XYZ file of C-alpha atoms in Angstrom:
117
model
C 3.740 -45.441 -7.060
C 1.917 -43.773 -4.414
C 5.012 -41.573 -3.587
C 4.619 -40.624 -7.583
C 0.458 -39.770 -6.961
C 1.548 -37.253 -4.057
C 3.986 -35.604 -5.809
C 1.871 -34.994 -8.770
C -1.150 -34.279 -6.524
C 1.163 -31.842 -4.581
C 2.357 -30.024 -7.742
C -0.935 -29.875 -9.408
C -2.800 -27.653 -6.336
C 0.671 -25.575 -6.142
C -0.454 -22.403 -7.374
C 1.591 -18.939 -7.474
C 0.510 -15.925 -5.807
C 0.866 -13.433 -7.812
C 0.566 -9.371 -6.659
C -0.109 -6.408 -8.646
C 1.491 -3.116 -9.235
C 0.469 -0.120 -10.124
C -0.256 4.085 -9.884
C -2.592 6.007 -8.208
C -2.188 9.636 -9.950
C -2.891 13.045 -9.104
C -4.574 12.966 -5.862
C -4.792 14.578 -3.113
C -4.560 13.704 0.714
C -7.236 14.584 2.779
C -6.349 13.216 5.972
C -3.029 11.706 7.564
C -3.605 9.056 10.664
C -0.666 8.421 13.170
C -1.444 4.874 15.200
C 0.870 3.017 17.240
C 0.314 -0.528 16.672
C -2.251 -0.354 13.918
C -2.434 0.204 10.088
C 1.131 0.038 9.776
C 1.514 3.200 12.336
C 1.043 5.952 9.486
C -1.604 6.250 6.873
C -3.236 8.736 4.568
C -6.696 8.848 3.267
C -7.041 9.730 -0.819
C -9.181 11.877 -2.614
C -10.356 9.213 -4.961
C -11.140 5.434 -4.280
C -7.704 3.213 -5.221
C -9.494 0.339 -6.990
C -11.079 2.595 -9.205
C -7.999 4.205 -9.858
C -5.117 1.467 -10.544
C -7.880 -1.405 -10.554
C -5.621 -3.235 -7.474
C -6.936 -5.278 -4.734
C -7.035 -2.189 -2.373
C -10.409 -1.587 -0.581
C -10.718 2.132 0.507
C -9.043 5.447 0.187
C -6.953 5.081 2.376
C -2.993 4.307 1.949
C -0.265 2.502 4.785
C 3.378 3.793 4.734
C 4.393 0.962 6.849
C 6.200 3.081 9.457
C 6.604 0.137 11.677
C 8.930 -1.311 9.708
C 6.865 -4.286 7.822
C 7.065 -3.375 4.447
C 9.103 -0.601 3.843
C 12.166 0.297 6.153
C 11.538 2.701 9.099
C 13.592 5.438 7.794
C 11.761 5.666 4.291
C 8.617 5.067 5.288
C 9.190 8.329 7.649
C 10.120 10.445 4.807
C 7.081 8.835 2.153
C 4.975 10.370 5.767
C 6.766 13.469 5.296
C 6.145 14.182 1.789
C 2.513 13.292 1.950
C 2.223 15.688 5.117
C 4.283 18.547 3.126
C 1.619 18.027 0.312
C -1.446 18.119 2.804
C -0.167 21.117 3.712
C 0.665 22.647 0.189
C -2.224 21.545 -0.856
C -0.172 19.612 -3.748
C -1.261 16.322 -5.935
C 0.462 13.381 -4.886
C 0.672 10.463 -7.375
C 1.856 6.889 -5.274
C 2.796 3.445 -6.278
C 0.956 0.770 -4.636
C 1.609 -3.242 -4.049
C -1.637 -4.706 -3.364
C 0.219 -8.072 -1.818
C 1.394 -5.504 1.002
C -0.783 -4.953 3.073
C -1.617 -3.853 6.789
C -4.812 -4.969 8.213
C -6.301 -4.897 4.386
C -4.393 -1.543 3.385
C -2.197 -1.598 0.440
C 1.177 -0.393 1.290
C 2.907 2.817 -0.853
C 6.088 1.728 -2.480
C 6.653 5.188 -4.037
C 5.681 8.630 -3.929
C 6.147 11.498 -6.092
C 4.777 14.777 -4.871
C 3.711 16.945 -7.853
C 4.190 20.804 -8.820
């Protein structure tokens, strides 16, 4: 019987974590950040504030590519750096696709990112 209360107890205080999805659209980068050993290693900071814009759990303007390796592989992450550098440098809109359950050190992590005309 007591094997029965733990199980029940167990299951009741399971509870799923859930993430969210979603776009951040037409903005543009303002700043890029290279770090060894923090943030992910490569970051860029947004023209507009992310919560506002996709209503996720993502605190600032800034954005993590995960160039280490965490969330997205190495090689990707390098080229999502690239493109947001190329539109720095253009001067081009970015729009990005964020998970907030990625994070480094309380940055949400880019998934995708589309560079626009």
């Amino acid at each position: 019987m007591k094997k029965l209360i733990l199980i029940a107890l167990m299951l009741g205080l399971a509870v799923p974590v859930y993430s969210d999805t979603g776009w951040v659209n037409n903005a543009t980068v303002e700043r890029t950040l290279l770090r060894d050993g923090y943030w992910g290693n490569c970051m860029a900071f947004l023209d507009v504030v992310i919560a506002d814009a996709s209503g996720l759990d993502c605190p600032s303007r800034w954005i993590a590519f995960s160039c280490d390796g965490t969330f997205n592989s190495r090689d990707v992450a390098s080229k999502m750096l690239d493109s947001v550098m190329m539109a720095f440098a253009l001067d081009r809109k970015i729009s990005v696709f964020l998970d907030d359950n990625k994070k480094h050190n309380g940055y949400c992590v880019v998934t995708r990112i589309d560079v626009l005309p």
